[in-house]
């Protein structure tokens, strides 16, 4: 809560977030024992976990939200704090529509290549800033590029966050037709899968060099993915929603 000029309002607001964070910690604890990262959910419910990274982005996040609403699906959005600062209304729209927000970083730098003290500082600043900006506890962290060394993993857990990686992937940082990317996303997708897709494209302003911004409509991709999921009797859910009936499947995930 640092940086505010209204000290009288701080203790109560901070206390509320801290209390919620303690609950989130208690829930997230079993997710990561002993050195695991969540990559899927064990469940008997017909749930597929939808995750979207690198937003919020005008022209991306809004299209994804429309498609999710049309299919009554929910999702988890891993956001960049710098982007939330630039697009606060869009981030609030994500929460208002019943979706969940996790942390993807202050920016999109590869944490595995930063000194451990810098990683800890980036995670602490990102965690606190995001909770202050949104007023909700943040439970999940996804490292940019999935780049996680044991030191990065420890820093994530040290912040009381749980690392969330993924299973199937839409490869949607590439500029390909939405139908083709949806077919890619469906590969290996089963009940309990955590699907990686994007509602934004990290660029040089985010500390990333991920090539040119794709031109396909991200709403078209989500509609095609959800049509395929529904054909198989499954549904799209946020991670926390899927964990109501399911339990975390974790693996050691280390990647530079
Ligand atoms: Zn990313």
CSV table of C-alpha atoms and ligand atoms in Angstrom, one decimal:
chain,number,residue,atom,x,y,z
A,1,UNK,CA,0.0,0.0,0.0
A,2,UNK,CA,3.0,2.3,-0.2
A,3,UNK,CA,2.8,5.4,-2.2
A,4,UNK,CA,-0.6,6.5,-1.1
A,5,UNK,CA,-1.2,9.9,0.4
A,6,UNK,CA,-4.1,8.8,2.5
A,7,UNK,CA,-2.6,7.2,5.6
A,8,UNK,CA,-5.8,7.1,7.5
A,9,UNK,CA,-7.4,4.8,4.9
A,10,UNK,CA,-4.4,2.5,4.6
A,11,UNK,CA,-4.5,0.1,7.7
A,12,UNK,CA,-8.0,-1.0,7.1
A,13,UNK,CA,-7.6,-1.6,3.3
A,14,UNK,CA,-4.3,-3.3,3.8
A,15,UNK,CA,-5.7,-5.4,6.6
A,16,UNK,CA,-8.5,-6.6,4.4
A,17,UNK,CA,-6.2,-7.6,1.6
A,18,UNK,CA,-3.8,-9.2,4.1
A,19,UNK,CA,-6.6,-11.3,5.6
A,20,UNK,CA,-7.7,-12.4,2.1
A,21,UNK,CA,-4.1,-13.1,1.2
A,22,UNK,CA,-3.8,-15.4,4.3
A,23,UNK,CA,-6.8,-17.4,3.0
A,24,UNK,CA,-5.2,-17.5,-0.5
A,25,UNK,CA,-2.0,-18.8,1.0
A,26,UNK,CA,-3.8,-21.5,2.9
A,27,UNK,CA,-5.5,-22.6,-0.3
A,28,UNK,CA,-2.4,-22.4,-2.4
A,29,UNK,CA,-0.1,-24.3,0.1
A,30,UNK,CA,-0.9,-27.8,-1.0
A,31,UNK,CA,-0.5,-26.7,-4.7
A,32,UNK,CA,3.3,-26.6,-4.6
A,33,UNK,CA,4.5,-29.2,-2.1
A,34,UNK,CA,7.4,-30.1,-2.3
A,35,UNK,CA,8.9,-28.4,-5.4
A,36,UNK,CA,6.1,-28.6,-7.9
A,37,UNK,CA,4.5,-26.2,-10.3
A,38,UNK,CA,0.9,-26.6,-11.3
A,39,UNK,CA,0.5,-27.9,-14.9
A,40,UNK,CA,-3.0,-29.4,-14.8
A,41,UNK,CA,-6.0,-30.2,-12.5
A,42,UNK,CA,-7.1,-33.7,-11.5
A,43,UNK,CA,-10.9,-33.6,-11.7
A,44,UNK,CA,-14.0,-35.5,-12.5
A,45,UNK,CA,-15.7,-32.4,-13.6
A,46,UNK,CA,-15.7,-31.6,-17.4
A,47,UNK,CA,-13.3,-28.7,-16.9
A,48,UNK,CA,-10.5,-27.3,-19.0
A,49,UNK,CA,-8.6,-24.4,-17.5
A,50,UNK,CA,-8.3,-21.5,-19.8
A,51,UNK,CA,-5.4,-19.1,-19.2
A,52,UNK,CA,-4.5,-15.9,-21.1
A,53,UNK,CA,-1.2,-14.1,-20.7
A,54,UNK,CA,0.5,-10.8,-21.5
A,55,UNK,CA,-2.6,-8.5,-21.2
A,56,UNK,CA,-4.4,-6.4,-20.6
A,57,UNK,CA,-4.4,-5.1,-24.2
A,58,UNK,CA,-7.0,-3.1,-26.0
A,59,UNK,CA,-8.1,-5.0,-29.1
A,60,UNK,CA,-7.1,-8.3,-27.5
A,61,UNK,CA,-8.5,-8.6,-24.0
A,62,UNK,CA,-11.8,-7.1,-24.9
A,63,UNK,CA,-12.2,-9.6,-27.9
A,64,UNK,CA,-11.3,-12.5,-25.6
A,65,UNK,CA,-13.9,-11.3,-23.0
A,66,UNK,CA,-16.6,-11.2,-25.6
A,67,UNK,CA,-15.9,-14.7,-26.8
A,68,UNK,CA,-15.8,-16.1,-23.2
A,69,UNK,CA,-19.1,-14.4,-22.4
A,70,UNK,CA,-20.7,-15.9,-25.5
A,71,UNK,CA,-19.7,-19.3,-24.3
A,72,UNK,CA,-20.4,-18.7,-20.6
A,73,UNK,CA,-16.8,-19.7,-19.9
A,74,UNK,CA,-14.4,-18.3,-17.3
A,75,UNK,CA,-10.7,-18.0,-17.4
A,76,UNK,CA,-7.5,-16.9,-15.5
A,77,UNK,CA,-5.6,-13.9,-16.9
A,78,UNK,CA,-1.9,-13.6,-16.1
A,79,UNK,CA,-1.3,-9.9,-16.4
A,80,UNK,CA,1.7,-7.6,-16.6
A,81,UNK,CA,1.6,-4.9,-13.9
A,82,UNK,CA,2.9,-2.2,-16.3
A,83,UNK,CA,0.1,-3.0,-18.6
A,84,UNK,CA,-2.5,-2.9,-15.9
A,85,UNK,CA,-1.3,0.6,-15.0
A,86,UNK,CA,-1.8,1.6,-18.7
A,87,UNK,CA,-5.2,-0.1,-19.0
A,88,UNK,CA,-6.8,-0.2,-15.5
A,89,UNK,CA,-10.4,-0.2,-16.8
A,90,UNK,CA,-9.7,-3.3,-18.9
A,91,UNK,CA,-8.3,-5.1,-15.9
A,92,UNK,CA,-11.3,-4.2,-13.8
A,93,UNK,CA,-13.6,-5.4,-16.6
A,94,UNK,CA,-11.8,-8.9,-16.5
A,95,UNK,CA,-12.7,-9.2,-12.8
A,96,UNK,CA,-16.2,-7.7,-13.2
A,97,UNK,CA,-17.0,-10.4,-15.8
A,98,UNK,CA,-16.2,-13.1,-13.2
A,99,UNK,CA,-12.7,-14.1,-14.3
A,100,UNK,CA,-9.6,-14.4,-12.2
A,101,UNK,CA,-6.3,-12.5,-12.4
A,102,UNK,CA,-2.9,-13.9,-11.7
A,103,UNK,CA,0.5,-12.2,-11.8
A,104,UNK,CA,2.8,-12.6,-14.9
A,105,UNK,CA,5.3,-10.0,-13.8
A,106,UNK,CA,6.0,-6.2,-13.5
A,107,UNK,CA,7.1,-6.6,-17.1
A,108,UNK,CA,8.0,-9.5,-19.4
A,109,UNK,CA,11.6,-10.0,-18.6
A,110,UNK,CA,13.0,-13.5,-18.3
A,111,UNK,CA,13.4,-13.9,-14.6
A,112,UNK,CA,15.8,-16.9,-14.9
A,113,UNK,CA,18.5,-14.5,-16.3
A,114,UNK,CA,18.2,-11.9,-13.6
A,115,UNK,CA,20.2,-11.9,-10.3
A,116,UNK,CA,18.2,-13.6,-7.4
A,117,UNK,CA,17.9,-10.4,-5.5
A,118,UNK,CA,16.4,-8.6,-8.5
A,119,UNK,CA,13.9,-11.5,-9.0
A,120,UNK,CA,12.8,-11.3,-5.4
A,121,UNK,CA,12.4,-7.5,-5.7
A,122,UNK,CA,10.4,-7.8,-9.0
A,123,UNK,CA,8.1,-10.4,-7.5
A,124,UNK,CA,7.5,-8.5,-4.3
A,125,UNK,CA,6.8,-5.2,-6.2
A,126,UNK,CA,4.6,-7.0,-8.8
A,127,UNK,CA,2.6,-8.8,-6.1
A,128,UNK,CA,2.0,-5.8,-3.9
A,129,UNK,CA,1.3,-3.4,-6.9
A,130,UNK,CA,-1.2,-5.7,-8.5
A,131,UNK,CA,-3.1,-6.3,-5.2
A,132,UNK,CA,-3.1,-2.5,-4.6
A,133,UNK,CA,-4.3,-1.8,-8.2
A,134,UNK,CA,-7.1,-4.4,-8.2
A,135,UNK,CA,-8.0,-4.7,-4.4
A,136,UNK,CA,-8.1,-8.5,-4.6
A,137,UNK,CA,-5.6,-11.1,-3.3
A,138,UNK,CA,-3.4,-12.6,-6.0
A,139,UNK,CA,-2.8,-16.3,-5.7
A,140,UNK,CA,-1.0,-17.4,-8.9
A,141,UNK,CA,2.2,-16.5,-10.7
A,142,UNK,CA,3.2,-17.6,-14.2
A,143,UNK,CA,6.9,-16.9,-15.1
A,144,UNK,CA,7.4,-15.2,-18.5
A,145,UNK,CA,8.4,-17.9,-21.1
A,146,UNK,CA,7.9,-20.5,-18.4
A,147,UNK,CA,11.5,-19.7,-17.5
A,148,UNK,CA,11.9,-20.9,-13.9
A,149,UNK,CA,15.1,-21.9,-12.1
A,150,UNK,CA,15.1,-23.3,-8.6
A,151,UNK,CA,16.0,-19.8,-7.4
A,152,UNK,CA,13.0,-18.3,-9.3
A,153,UNK,CA,10.7,-21.0,-7.9
A,154,UNK,CA,11.9,-20.2,-4.3
A,155,UNK,CA,11.3,-16.5,-4.9
A,156,UNK,CA,7.7,-17.2,-6.1
A,157,UNK,CA,7.0,-19.4,-3.1
A,158,UNK,CA,8.6,-16.8,-0.8
A,159,UNK,CA,6.0,-14.3,-2.0
A,160,UNK,CA,3.3,-16.7,-1.0
A,161,UNK,CA,2.4,-17.3,-4.7
A,162,UNK,CA,2.0,-20.6,-6.5
A,163,UNK,CA,3.7,-21.2,-9.8
A,164,UNK,CA,1.3,-22.1,-12.6
A,165,UNK,CA,2.7,-23.4,-15.9
A,166,UNK,CA,0.7,-25.2,-18.6
A,167,UNK,CA,-0.1,-28.2,-20.7
A,168,UNK,CA,-1.5,-27.6,-24.2
A,169,UNK,CA,-0.6,-24.3,-25.9
A,170,UNK,CA,-2.2,-22.3,-28.7
A,171,UNK,CA,1.1,-20.9,-30.1
A,172,UNK,CA,-0.8,-17.7,-30.6
A,173,UNK,CA,2.2,-15.3,-30.4
A,174,UNK,CA,2.6,-16.4,-34.0
A,175,UNK,CA,0.6,-14.8,-36.8
A,176,UNK,CA,-1.4,-17.7,-38.1
A,177,UNK,CA,-5.1,-18.2,-39.0
A,178,UNK,CA,-7.2,-18.6,-35.8
A,179,UNK,CA,-8.5,-22.0,-37.0
A,180,UNK,CA,-5.0,-23.3,-37.3
A,181,UNK,CA,-4.1,-22.1,-33.9
A,182,UNK,CA,-7.3,-23.6,-32.4
A,183,UNK,CA,-6.3,-27.0,-33.9
A,184,UNK,CA,-2.9,-26.6,-32.3
A,185,UNK,CA,-4.5,-25.7,-28.9
A,186,UNK,CA,-6.6,-28.9,-29.1
A,187,UNK,CA,-3.6,-31.2,-29.3
A,188,UNK,CA,-3.2,-33.2,-26.1
A,189,UNK,CA,-6.1,-31.2,-24.5
A,190,UNK,CA,-8.0,-33.4,-22.1
A,191,UNK,CA,-10.2,-32.9,-19.0
A,192,UNK,CA,-8.2,-30.9,-16.4
A,193,UNK,CA,-5.7,-29.5,-19.0
A,194,UNK,CA,-4.4,-26.0,-18.4
A,195,UNK,CA,-4.4,-24.3,-21.8
A,196,UNK,CA,-1.9,-21.5,-22.5
A,197,UNK,CA,-3.2,-18.7,-24.8
A,198,UNK,CA,-2.8,-14.9,-24.9
A,199,UNK,CA,-5.0,-11.8,-24.8
A,200,UNK,CA,-2.0,-9.6,-25.5
A,201,UNK,CA,1.4,-9.5,-27.2
A,202,UNK,CA,4.4,-8.5,-25.1
A,203,UNK,CA,6.6,-6.0,-27.0
A,204,UNK,CA,9.8,-4.0,-26.4
A,205,UNK,CA,7.8,-1.7,-24.1
A,206,UNK,CA,7.3,-4.8,-21.8
A,207,UNK,CA,11.0,-5.8,-22.0
A,208,UNK,CA,10.1,-8.5,-24.5
A,209,UNK,CA,11.3,-9.3,-28.0
A,210,UNK,CA,8.7,-11.8,-29.2
A,211,UNK,CA,8.4,-10.8,-32.9
A,212,UNK,CA,5.8,-8.8,-34.6
A,213,UNK,CA,2.3,-8.5,-33.2
A,214,UNK,CA,-0.1,-11.1,-34.7
A,215,UNK,CA,-3.0,-9.8,-36.7
A,216,UNK,CA,-5.6,-12.5,-36.2
A,217,UNK,CA,-8.6,-11.8,-34.1
A,218,UNK,CA,-8.1,-13.2,-30.6
A,219,UNK,CA,-11.8,-13.5,-30.1
A,220,UNK,CA,-12.0,-15.8,-33.2
A,221,UNK,CA,-9.4,-18.0,-31.7
A,222,UNK,CA,-11.2,-18.3,-28.3
A,223,UNK,CA,-14.5,-19.0,-30.1
A,224,UNK,CA,-12.9,-21.8,-32.2
A,225,UNK,CA,-11.2,-23.3,-29.1
A,226,UNK,CA,-14.4,-23.2,-27.0
A,227,UNK,CA,-16.4,-24.7,-29.9
A,228,UNK,CA,-13.9,-27.6,-30.0
A,229,UNK,CA,-14.0,-28.0,-26.2
A,230,UNK,CA,-17.8,-28.0,-26.0
A,231,UNK,CA,-18.0,-30.6,-28.8
A,232,UNK,CA,-16.2,-33.0,-26.5
A,233,UNK,CA,-18.5,-32.3,-23.6
A,234,UNK,CA,-16.0,-30.1,-21.8
A,235,UNK,CA,-16.2,-26.4,-20.6
A,236,UNK,CA,-13.7,-23.6,-20.0
A,237,UNK,CA,-13.1,-22.6,-16.4
A,238,UNK,CA,-10.7,-20.4,-14.5
A,239,UNK,CA,-8.1,-22.2,-12.4
A,240,UNK,CA,-9.7,-21.4,-9.1
A,241,UNK,CA,-13.1,-22.5,-10.4
A,242,UNK,CA,-11.6,-25.8,-11.6
A,243,UNK,CA,-10.0,-26.4,-8.2
A,244,UNK,CA,-13.3,-26.2,-6.5
A,245,UNK,CA,-14.0,-29.8,-7.7
A,246,UNK,CA,-10.4,-30.7,-8.6
A,247,UNK,CA,-7.0,-31.0,-7.1
A,248,UNK,CA,-3.7,-29.6,-8.4
A,249,UNK,CA,-1.4,-31.8,-10.6
A,250,UNK,CA,2.1,-30.6,-10.1
A,251,UNK,CA,5.5,-31.4,-11.6
A,252,UNK,CA,9.0,-30.0,-11.1
A,253,UNK,CA,9.3,-27.5,-14.0
A,254,UNK,CA,12.7,-25.9,-14.4
A,255,UNK,CA,13.7,-24.1,-17.6
A,256,UNK,CA,16.2,-21.3,-18.2
B,1,LIG,ZN1,4.0,-14.0,-21.4
